[in-house]
PDB file of C-alpha atoms in Angstrom:
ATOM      1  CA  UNK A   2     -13.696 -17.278 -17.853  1.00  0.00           C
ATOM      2  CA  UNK A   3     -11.988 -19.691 -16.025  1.00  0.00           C
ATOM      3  CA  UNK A   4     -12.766 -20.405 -12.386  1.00  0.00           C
ATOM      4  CA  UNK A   5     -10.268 -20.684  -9.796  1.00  0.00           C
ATOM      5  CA  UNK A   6     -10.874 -22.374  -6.734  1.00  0.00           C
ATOM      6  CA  UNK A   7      -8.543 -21.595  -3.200  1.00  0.00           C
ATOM      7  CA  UNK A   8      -8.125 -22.748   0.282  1.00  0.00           C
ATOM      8  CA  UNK A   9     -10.471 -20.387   2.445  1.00  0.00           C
ATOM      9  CA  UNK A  10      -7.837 -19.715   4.909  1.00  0.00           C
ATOM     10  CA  UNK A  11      -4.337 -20.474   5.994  1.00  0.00           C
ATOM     11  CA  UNK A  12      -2.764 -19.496   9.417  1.00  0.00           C
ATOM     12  CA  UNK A  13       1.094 -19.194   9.597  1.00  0.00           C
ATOM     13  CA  UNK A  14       3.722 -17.977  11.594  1.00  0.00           C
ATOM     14  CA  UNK A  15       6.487 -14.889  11.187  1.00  0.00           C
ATOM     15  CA  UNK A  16       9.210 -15.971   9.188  1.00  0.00           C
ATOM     16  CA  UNK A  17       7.633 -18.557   7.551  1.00  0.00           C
ATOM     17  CA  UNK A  18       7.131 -19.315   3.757  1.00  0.00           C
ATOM     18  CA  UNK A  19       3.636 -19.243   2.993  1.00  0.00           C
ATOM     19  CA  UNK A  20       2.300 -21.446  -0.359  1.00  0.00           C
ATOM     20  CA  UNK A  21      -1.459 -20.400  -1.764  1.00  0.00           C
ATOM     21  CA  UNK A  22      -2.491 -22.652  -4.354  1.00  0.00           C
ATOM     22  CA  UNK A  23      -5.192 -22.030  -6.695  1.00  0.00           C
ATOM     23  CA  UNK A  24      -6.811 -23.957  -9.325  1.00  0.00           C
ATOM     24  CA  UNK A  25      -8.034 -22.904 -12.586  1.00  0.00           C
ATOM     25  CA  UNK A  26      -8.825 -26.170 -14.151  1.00  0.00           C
ATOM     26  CA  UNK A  27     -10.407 -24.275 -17.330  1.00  0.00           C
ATOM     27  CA  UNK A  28      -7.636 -21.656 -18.062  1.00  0.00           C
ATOM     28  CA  UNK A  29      -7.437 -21.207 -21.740  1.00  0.00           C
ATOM     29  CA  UNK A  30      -4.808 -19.968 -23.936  1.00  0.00           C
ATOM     30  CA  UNK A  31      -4.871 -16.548 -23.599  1.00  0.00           C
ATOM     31  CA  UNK A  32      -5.281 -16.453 -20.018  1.00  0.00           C
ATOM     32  CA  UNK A  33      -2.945 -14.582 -17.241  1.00  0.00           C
ATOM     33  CA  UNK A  34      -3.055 -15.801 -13.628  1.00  0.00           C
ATOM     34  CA  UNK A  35      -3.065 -12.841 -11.834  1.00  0.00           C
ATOM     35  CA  UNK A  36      -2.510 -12.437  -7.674  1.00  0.00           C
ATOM     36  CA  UNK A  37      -4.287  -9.582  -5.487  1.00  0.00           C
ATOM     37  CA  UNK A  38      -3.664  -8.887  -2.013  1.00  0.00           C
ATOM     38  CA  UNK A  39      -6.282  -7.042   0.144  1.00  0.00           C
ATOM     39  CA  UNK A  40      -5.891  -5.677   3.782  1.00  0.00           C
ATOM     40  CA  UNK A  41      -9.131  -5.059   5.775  1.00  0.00           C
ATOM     41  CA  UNK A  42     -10.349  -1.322   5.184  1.00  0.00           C
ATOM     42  CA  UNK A  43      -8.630  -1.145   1.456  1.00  0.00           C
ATOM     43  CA  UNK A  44      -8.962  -2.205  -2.181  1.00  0.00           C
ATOM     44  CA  UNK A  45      -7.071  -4.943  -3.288  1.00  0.00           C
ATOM     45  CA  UNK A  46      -3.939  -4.474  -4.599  1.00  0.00           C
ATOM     46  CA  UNK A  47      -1.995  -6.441  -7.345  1.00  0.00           C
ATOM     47  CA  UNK A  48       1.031  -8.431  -6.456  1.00  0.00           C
ATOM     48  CA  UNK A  49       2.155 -10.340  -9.300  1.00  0.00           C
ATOM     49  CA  UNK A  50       1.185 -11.905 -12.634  1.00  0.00           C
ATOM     50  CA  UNK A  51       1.982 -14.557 -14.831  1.00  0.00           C
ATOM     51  CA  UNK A  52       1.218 -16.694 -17.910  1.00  0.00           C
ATOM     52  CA  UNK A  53       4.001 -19.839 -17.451  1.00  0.00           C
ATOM     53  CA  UNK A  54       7.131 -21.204 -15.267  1.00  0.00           C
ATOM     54  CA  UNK A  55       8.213 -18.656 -12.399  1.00  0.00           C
ATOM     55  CA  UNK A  56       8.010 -14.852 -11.890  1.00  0.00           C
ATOM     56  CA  UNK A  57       9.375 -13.316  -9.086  1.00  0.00           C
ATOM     57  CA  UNK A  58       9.163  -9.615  -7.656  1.00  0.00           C
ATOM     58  CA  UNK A  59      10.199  -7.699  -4.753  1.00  0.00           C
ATOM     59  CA  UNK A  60       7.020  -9.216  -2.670  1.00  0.00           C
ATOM     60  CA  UNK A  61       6.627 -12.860  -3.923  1.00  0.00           C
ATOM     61  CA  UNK A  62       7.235 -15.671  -6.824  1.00  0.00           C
ATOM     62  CA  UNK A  63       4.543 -17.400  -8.663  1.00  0.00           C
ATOM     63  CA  UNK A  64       4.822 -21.060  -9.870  1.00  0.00           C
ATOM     64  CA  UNK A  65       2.927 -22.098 -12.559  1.00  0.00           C
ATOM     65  CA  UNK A  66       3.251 -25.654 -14.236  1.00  0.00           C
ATOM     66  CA  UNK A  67       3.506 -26.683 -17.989  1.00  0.00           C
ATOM     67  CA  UNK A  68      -0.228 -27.473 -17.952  1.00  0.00           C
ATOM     68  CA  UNK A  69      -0.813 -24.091 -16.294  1.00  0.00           C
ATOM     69  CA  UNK A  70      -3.890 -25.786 -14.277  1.00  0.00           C
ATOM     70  CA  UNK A  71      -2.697 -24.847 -11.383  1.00  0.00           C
ATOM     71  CA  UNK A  72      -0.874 -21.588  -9.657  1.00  0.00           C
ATOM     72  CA  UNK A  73       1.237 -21.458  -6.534  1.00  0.00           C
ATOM     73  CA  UNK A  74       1.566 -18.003  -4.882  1.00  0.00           C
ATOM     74  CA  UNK A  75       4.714 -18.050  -2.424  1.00  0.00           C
ATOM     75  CA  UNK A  76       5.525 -15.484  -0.043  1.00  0.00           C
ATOM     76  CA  UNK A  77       8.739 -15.549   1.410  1.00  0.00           C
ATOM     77  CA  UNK A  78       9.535 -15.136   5.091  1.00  0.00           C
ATOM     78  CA  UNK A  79       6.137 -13.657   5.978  1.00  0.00           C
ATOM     79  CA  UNK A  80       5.424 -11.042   8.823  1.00  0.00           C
ATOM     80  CA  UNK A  81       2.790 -10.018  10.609  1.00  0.00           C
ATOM     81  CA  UNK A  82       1.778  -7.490   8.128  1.00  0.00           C
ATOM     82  CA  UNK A  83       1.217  -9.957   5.091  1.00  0.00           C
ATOM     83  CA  UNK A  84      -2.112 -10.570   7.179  1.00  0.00           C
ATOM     84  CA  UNK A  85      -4.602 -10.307   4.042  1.00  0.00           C
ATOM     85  CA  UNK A  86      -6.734 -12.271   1.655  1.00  0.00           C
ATOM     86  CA  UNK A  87      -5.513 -13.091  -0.786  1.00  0.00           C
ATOM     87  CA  UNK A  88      -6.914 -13.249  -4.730  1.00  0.00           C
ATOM     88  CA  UNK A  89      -6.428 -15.372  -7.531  1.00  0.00           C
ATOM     89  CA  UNK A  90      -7.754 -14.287 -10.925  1.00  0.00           C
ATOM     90  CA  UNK A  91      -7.602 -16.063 -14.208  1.00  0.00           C
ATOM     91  CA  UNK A  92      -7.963 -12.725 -17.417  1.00  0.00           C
ATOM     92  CA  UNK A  93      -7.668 -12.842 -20.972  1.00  0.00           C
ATOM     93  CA  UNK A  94      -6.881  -9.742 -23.139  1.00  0.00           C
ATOM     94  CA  UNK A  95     -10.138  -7.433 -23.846  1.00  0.00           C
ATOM     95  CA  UNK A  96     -12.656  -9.482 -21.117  1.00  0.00           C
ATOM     96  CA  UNK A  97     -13.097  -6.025 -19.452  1.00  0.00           C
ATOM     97  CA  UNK A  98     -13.310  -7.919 -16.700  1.00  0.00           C
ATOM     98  CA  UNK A  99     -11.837  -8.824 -13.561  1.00  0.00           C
ATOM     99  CA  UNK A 100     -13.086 -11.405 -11.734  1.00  0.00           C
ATOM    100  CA  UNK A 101     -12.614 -12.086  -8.028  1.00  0.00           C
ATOM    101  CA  UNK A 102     -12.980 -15.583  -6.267  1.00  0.00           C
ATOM    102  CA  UNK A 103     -14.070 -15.642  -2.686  1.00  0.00           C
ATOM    103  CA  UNK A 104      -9.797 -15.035  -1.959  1.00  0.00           C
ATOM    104  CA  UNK A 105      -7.730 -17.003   0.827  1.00  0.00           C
ATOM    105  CA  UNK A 106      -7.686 -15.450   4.394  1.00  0.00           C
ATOM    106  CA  UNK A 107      -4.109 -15.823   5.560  1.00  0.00           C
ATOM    107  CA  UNK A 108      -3.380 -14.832   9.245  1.00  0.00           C
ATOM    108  CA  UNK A 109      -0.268 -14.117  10.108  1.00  0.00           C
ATOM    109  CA  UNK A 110       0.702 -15.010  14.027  1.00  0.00           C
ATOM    110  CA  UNK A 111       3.906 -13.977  16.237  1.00  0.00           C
TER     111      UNK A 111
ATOM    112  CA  UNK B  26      -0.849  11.997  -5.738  1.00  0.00           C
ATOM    113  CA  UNK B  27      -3.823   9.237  -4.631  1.00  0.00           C
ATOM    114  CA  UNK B  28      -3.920   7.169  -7.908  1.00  0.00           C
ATOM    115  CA  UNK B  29      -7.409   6.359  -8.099  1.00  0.00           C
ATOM    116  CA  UNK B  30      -9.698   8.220  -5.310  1.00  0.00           C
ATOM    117  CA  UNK B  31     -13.111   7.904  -4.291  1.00  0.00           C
ATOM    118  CA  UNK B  32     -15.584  10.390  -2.262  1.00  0.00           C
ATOM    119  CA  UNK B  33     -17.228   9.994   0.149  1.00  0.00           C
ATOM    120  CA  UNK B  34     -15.160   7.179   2.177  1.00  0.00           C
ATOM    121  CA  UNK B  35     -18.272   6.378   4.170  1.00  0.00           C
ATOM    122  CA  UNK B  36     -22.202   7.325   3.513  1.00  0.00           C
ATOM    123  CA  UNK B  37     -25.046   6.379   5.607  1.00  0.00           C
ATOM    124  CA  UNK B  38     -28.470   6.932   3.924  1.00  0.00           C
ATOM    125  CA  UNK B  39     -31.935   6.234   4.714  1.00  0.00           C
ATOM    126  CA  UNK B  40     -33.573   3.885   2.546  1.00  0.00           C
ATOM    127  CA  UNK B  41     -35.205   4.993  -0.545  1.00  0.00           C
ATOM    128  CA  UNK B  42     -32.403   7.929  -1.078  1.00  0.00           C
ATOM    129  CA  UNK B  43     -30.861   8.357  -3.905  1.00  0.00           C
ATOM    130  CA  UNK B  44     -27.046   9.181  -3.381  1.00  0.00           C
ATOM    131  CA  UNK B  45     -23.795   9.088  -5.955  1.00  0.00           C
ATOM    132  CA  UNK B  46     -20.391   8.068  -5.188  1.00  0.00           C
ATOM    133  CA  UNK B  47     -17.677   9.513  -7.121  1.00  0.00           C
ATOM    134  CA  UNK B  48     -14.362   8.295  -8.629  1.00  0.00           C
ATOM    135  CA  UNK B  49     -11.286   9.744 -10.399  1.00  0.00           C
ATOM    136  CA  UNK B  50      -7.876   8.405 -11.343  1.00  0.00           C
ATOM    137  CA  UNK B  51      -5.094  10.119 -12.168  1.00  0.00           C
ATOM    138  CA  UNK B  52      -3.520   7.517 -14.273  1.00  0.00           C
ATOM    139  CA  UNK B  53      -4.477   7.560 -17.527  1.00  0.00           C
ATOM    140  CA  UNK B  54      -5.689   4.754 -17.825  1.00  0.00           C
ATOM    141  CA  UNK B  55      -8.496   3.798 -19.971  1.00  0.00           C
ATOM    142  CA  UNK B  56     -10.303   1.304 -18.488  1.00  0.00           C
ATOM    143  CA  UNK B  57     -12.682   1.815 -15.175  1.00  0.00           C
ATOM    144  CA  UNK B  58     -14.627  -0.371 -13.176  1.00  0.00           C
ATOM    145  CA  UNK B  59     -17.132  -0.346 -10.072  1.00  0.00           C
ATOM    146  CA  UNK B  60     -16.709  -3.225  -7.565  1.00  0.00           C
ATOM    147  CA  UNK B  61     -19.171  -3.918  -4.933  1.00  0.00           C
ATOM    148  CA  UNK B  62     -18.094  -5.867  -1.560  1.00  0.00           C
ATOM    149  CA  UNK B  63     -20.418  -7.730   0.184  1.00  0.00           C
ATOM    150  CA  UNK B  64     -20.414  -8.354   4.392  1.00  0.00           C
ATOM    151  CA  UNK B  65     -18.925 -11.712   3.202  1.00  0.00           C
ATOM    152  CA  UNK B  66     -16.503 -10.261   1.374  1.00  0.00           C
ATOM    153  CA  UNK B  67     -16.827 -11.397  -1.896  1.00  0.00           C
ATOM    154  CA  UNK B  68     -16.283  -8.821  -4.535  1.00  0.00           C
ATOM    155  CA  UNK B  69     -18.192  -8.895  -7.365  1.00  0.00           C
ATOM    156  CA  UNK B  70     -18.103  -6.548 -10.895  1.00  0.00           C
ATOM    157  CA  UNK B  71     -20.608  -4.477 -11.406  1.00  0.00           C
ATOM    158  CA  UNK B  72     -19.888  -2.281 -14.307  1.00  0.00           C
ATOM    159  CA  UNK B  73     -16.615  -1.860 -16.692  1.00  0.00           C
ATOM    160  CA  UNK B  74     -15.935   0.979 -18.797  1.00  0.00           C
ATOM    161  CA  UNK B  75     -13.473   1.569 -21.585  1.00  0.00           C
ATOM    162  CA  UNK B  76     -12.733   4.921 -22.943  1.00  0.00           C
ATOM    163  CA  UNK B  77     -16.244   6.199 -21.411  1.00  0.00           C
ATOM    164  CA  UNK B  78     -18.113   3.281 -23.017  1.00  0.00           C
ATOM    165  CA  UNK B  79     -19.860   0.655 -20.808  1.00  0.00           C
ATOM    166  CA  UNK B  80     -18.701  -2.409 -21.672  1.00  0.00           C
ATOM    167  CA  UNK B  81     -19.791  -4.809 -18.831  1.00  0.00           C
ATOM    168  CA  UNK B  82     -22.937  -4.634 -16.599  1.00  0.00           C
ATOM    169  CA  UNK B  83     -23.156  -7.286 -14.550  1.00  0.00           C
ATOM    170  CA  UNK B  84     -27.153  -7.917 -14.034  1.00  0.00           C
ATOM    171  CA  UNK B  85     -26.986  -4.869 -11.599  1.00  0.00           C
ATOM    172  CA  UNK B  86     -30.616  -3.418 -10.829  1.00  0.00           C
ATOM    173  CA  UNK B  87     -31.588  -0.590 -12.880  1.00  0.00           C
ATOM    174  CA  UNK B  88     -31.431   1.539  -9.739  1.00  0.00           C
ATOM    175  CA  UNK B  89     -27.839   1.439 -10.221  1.00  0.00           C
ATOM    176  CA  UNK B  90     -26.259   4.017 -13.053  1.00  0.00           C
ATOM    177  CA  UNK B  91     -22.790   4.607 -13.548  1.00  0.00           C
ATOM    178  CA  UNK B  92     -21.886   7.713 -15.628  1.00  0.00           C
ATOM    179  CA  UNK B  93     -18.227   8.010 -17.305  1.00  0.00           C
ATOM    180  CA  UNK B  94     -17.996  12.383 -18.074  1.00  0.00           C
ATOM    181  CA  UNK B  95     -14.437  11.771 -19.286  1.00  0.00           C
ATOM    182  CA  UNK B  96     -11.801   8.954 -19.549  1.00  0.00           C
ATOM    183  CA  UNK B  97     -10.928   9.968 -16.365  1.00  0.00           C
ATOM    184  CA  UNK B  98     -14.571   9.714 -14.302  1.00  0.00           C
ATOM    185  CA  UNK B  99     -16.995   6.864 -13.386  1.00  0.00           C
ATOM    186  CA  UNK B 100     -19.475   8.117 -10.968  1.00  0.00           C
ATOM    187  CA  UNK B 101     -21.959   5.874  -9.787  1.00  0.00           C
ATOM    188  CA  UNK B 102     -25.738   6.912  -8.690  1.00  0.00           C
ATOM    189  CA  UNK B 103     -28.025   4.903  -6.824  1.00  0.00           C
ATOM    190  CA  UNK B 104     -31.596   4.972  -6.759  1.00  0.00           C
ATOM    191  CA  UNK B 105     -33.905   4.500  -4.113  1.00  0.00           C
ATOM    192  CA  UNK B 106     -31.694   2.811  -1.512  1.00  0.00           C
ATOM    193  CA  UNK B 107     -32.301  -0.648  -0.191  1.00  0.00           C
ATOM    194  CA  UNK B 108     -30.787  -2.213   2.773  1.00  0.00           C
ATOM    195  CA  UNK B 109     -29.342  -4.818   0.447  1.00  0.00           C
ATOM    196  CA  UNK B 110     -27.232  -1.773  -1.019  1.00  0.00           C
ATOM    197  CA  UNK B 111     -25.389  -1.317   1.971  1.00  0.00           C
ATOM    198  CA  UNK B 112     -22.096  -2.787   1.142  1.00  0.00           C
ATOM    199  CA  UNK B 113     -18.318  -1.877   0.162  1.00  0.00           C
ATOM    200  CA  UNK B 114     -18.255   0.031  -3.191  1.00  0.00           C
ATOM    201  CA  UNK B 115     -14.940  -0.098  -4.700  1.00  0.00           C
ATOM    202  CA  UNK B 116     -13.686   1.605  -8.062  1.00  0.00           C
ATOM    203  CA  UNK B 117     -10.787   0.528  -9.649  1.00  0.00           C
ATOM    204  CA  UNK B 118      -8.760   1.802 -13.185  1.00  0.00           C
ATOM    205  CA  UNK B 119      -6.526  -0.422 -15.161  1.00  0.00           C
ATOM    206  CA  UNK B 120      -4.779   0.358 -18.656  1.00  0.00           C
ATOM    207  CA  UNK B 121      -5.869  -2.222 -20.858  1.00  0.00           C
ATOM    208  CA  UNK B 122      -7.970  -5.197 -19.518  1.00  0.00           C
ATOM    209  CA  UNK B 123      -7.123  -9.288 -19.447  1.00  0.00           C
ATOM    210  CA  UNK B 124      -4.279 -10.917 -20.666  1.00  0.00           C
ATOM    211  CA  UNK B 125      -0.947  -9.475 -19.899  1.00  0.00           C
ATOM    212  CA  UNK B 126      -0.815  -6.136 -17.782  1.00  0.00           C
ATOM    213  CA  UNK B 127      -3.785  -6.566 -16.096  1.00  0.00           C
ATOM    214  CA  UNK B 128      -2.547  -4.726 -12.968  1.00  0.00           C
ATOM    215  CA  UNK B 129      -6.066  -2.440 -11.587  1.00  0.00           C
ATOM    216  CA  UNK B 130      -5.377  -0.167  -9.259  1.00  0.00           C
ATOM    217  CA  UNK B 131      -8.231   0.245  -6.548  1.00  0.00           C
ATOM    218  CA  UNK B 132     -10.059   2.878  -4.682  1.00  0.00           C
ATOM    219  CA  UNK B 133      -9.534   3.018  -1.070  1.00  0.00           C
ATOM    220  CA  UNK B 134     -13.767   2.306  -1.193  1.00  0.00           C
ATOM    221  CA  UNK B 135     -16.829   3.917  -0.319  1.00  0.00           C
ATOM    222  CA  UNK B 136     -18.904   2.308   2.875  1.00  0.00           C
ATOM    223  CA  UNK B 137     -22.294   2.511   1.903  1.00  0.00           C
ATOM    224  CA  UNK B 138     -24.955   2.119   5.004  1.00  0.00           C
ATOM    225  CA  UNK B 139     -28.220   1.678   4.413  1.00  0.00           C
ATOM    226  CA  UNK B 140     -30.539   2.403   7.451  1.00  0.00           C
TER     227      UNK B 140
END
């Protein structure tokens, strides 16, 4: 499996665009990049998923380059309530696995 | 309708108990897994099921048994309870696993104190 790597933490403000960058130097072919979000007191919860270029939802985009060592999670416009850690994961079909890096604490502030 | 639910929410156990958490999701999916979630909060695999076969154990002690009944179930017992135990459990359920649609839906966890 591929290992990502992330910025521990990241403080911000409301209304701000916040960037989360992982690498995954070792992704291979069939990888996904995959984003969780978790909030203290709950399981983590999947945001958004990708294998190249952009995706975008109703809660964030994800950038990933041509050499697809890299992922950028953006979340637009943030709020006090997108205070979470935050997950890249790097899966391949059948792995039967899921595996979590240490995540990226982002505190949101007023 | 809680999509993948967990009992009990919290447990505090003396140590050398033996005690079972319990997990159930709703969504047909056919994949199940057991998280645990350390005081540092790193969350680490334990054990992956697929259509009540155990596909993944993840060099977790032998006190630790997780039982699939059904596609549906993945109950997990512990043995003789350390204080190392004491941790966030987590189950999760996802329909297929890696590559594309990898989205796992989580427990709300189990808080497992051992005392």
């Amino acid at each position: 499996l591929a290992k990502t790597t992330q910025p521990i933490s990241m403080d911000s403000y409301e209304g701000q665009e916040v960037n989360i960058t992982c690498s995954h130097n070792n992704i291979a072919t069939n990888d996904y990049i995959t984003w969780y979000q978790q909030f203290p007191s709950q399981g983590p919860r999947f945001i958004i998923q990708g294998y190249k270029t952009k995706v975008t939802n109703e809660v964030a985009s994800l950038f990933i380059p041509a050499d697809r060592k890299s992922s950028t999670l953006s979340l637009p416009r943030v709020s006090l309530s997108d205070t979470a850690v935050y997950y890249c994961l790097v899966a391949r079909s059948n792995d039967y696995k899921l595996s979590f890096g240490a995540g990226t604490t982002v505190t949101v502030r007023a | 309708d809680t999509a993948v639910s967990q009992t009990p929410k919290y447990l505090v156990t003396q140590m050398g108990n033996d005690k079972s958490i319990k997990c159930e999701q709703n969504l047909g999916h056919d994949t199940m897994y057991w998280y645990k979630q350390d005081s540092k909060k790193f969350l680490k695999i334990m054990f992956s099921y697929n259509n009540k076969e155990l596909i993944i154990n993840e060099t977790v002690p032998n006190r630790f048994s997780p039982k699939s009944p059904d596609k549906a179930h993945l109950n997990l017992h512990i043995n003789s309870l350390e204080l190392g135990d004491s941790a966030v459990y987590f189950c999760a359920s996802s329909p297929v696993t890696g590559g594309a649609n990898t989205e796992a839906f989580f427990g709300q966890g189990t808080r497992l104190t051992v005392v």
